C-alpha atoms as a printed R data frame, in Angstrom:
    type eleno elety resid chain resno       x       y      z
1   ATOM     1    CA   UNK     A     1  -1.928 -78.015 63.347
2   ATOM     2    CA   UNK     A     2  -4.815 -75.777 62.188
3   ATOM     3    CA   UNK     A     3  -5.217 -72.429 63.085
4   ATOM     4    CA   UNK     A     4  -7.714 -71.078 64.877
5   ATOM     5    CA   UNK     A     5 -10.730 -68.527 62.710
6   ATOM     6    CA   UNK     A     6  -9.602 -65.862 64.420
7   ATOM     7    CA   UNK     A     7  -5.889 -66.169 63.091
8   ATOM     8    CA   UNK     A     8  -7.199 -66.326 59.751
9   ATOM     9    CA   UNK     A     9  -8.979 -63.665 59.450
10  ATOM    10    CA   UNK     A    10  -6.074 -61.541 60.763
11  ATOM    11    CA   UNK     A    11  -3.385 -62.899 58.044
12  ATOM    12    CA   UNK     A    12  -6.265 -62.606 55.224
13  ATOM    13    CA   UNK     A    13  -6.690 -58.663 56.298
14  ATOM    14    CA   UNK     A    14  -3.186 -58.243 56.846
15  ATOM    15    CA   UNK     A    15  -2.157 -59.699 53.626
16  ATOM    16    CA   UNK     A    16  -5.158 -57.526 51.578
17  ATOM    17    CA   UNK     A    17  -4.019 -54.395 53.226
18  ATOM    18    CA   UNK     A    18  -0.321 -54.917 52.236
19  ATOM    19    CA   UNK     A    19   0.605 -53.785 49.042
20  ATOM    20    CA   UNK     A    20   3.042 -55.228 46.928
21  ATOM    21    CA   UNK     A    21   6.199 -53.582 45.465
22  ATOM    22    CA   UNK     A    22   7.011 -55.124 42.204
23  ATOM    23    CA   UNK     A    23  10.003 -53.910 40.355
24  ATOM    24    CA   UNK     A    24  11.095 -55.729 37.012
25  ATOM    25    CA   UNK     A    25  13.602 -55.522 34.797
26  ATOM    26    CA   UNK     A    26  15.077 -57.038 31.534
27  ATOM    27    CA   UNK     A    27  18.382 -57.204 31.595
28  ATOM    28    CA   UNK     A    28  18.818 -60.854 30.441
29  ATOM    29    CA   UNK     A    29  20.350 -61.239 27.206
30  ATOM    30    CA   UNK     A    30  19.657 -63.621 24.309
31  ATOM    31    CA   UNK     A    31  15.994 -63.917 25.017
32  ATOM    32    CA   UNK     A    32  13.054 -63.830 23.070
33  ATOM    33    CA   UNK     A    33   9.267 -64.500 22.950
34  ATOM    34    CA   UNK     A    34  10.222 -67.169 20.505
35  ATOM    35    CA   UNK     A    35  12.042 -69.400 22.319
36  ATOM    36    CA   UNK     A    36   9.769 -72.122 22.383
37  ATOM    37    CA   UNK     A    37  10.869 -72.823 19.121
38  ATOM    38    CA   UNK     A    38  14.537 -74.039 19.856
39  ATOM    39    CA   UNK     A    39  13.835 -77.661 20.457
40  ATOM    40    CA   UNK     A    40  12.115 -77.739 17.123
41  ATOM    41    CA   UNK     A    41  15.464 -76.376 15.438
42  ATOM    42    CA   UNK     A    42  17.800 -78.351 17.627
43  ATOM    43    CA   UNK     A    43  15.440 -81.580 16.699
44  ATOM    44    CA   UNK     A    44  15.846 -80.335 12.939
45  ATOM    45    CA   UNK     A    45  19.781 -80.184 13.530
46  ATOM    46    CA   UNK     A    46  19.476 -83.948 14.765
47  ATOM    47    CA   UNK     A    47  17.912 -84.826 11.608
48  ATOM    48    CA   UNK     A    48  20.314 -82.890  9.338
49  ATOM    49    CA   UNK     A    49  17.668 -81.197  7.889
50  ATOM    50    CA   UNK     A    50  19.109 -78.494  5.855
51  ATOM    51    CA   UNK     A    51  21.751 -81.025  4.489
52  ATOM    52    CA   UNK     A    52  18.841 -82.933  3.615
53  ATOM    53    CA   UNK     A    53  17.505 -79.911  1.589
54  ATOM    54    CA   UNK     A    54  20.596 -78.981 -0.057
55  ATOM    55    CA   UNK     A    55  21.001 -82.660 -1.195
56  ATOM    56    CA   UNK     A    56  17.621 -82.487 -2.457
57  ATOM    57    CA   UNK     A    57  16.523 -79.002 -3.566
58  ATOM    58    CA   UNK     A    58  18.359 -77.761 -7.425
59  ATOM    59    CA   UNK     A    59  17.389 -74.275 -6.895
60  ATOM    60    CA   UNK     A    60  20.494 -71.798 -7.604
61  ATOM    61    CA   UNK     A    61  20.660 -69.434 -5.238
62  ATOM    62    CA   UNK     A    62  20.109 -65.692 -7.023
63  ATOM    63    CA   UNK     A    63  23.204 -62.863 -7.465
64  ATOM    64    CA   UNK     A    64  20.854 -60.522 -5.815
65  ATOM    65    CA   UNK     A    65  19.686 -62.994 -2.836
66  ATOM    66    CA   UNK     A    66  20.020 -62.231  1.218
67  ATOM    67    CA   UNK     A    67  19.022 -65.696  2.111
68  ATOM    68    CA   UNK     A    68  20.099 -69.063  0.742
69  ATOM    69    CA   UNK     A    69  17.090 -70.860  0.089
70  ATOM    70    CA   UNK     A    70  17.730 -73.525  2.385
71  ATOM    71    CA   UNK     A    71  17.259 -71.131  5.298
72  ATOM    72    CA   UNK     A    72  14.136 -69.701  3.475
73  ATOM    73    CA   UNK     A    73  12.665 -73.347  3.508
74  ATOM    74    CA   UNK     A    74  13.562 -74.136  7.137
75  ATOM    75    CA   UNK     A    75  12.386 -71.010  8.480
76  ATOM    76    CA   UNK     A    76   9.385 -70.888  6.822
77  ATOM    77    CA   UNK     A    77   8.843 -74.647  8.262
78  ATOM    78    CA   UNK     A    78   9.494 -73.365 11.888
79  ATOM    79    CA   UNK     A    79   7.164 -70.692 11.229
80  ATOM    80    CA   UNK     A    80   4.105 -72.829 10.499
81  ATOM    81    CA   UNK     A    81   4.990 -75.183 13.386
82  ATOM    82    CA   UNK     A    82   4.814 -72.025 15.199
83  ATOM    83    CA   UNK     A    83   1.775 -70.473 13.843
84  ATOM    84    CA   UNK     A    84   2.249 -68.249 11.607
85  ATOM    85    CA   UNK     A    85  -1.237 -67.439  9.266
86  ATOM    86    CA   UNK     A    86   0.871 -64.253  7.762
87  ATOM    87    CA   UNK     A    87   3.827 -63.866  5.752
88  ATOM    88    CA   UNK     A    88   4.528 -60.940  8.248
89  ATOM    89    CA   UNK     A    89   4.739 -63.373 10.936
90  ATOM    90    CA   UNK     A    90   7.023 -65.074  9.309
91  ATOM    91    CA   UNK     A    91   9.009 -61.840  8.722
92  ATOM    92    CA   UNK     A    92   8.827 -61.843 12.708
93  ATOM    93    CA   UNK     A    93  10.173 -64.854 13.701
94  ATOM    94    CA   UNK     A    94  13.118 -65.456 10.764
95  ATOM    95    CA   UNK     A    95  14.510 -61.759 12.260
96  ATOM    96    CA   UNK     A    96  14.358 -63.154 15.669
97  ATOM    97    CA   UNK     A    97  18.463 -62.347 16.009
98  ATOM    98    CA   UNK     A    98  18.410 -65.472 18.970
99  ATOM    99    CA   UNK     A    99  16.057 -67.729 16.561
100 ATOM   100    CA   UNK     A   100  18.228 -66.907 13.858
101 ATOM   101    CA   UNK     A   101  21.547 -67.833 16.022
102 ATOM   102    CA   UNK     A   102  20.295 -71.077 17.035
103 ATOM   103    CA   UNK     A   103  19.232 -71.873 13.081
């Protein structure tokens, strides 16, 4: 069952001297360095969070407005849980197009 010194040293030098042809690629789609942070949005689809916002939250949403304010609150939520110290980073991760799909 174990192998004798000699045989070691032979698969150690052999596997040293070897090199190793690596070749990667990214072709998967809907991927993203922030995808850690889809079982905190499906958990806050669970709890109906953003119906519990709109049920709770009288702000009118401006003429002039990209975002409804719901989505403003709920990303900006994700983004702490996430880490963010910045509003850039915040920026980052609410124009995540897969984190934004999933939200």
């Amino acid at each position: 069952m174990f192998m004798k010194s000699s045989k070691k040293k032979k698969l150690k030098k052999q596997k040293e001297d070897t090199p190793i042809n690596v070749n990667i690629e990214m072709t998967g789609k809907n991927m993203t360095v922030n995808s850690g942070l889809i079982p905190i949005l499906n958990f806050m689809k669970k709890l109906k969070f953003s119906g519990v916002l709109r049920n709770n939250i009288s702000i009118e949403q401006g003429s002039n407005s990209t975002y409804d304010i719901v989505d403003i609150i709920q990303m900006v939520i994700v983004s702490i849980i996430a880490g963010a110290t910045a509003m850039t980073h915040i920026g980052v991760i609410c124009n995540d197009e897969v984190i934004r799909k999933r939200a």
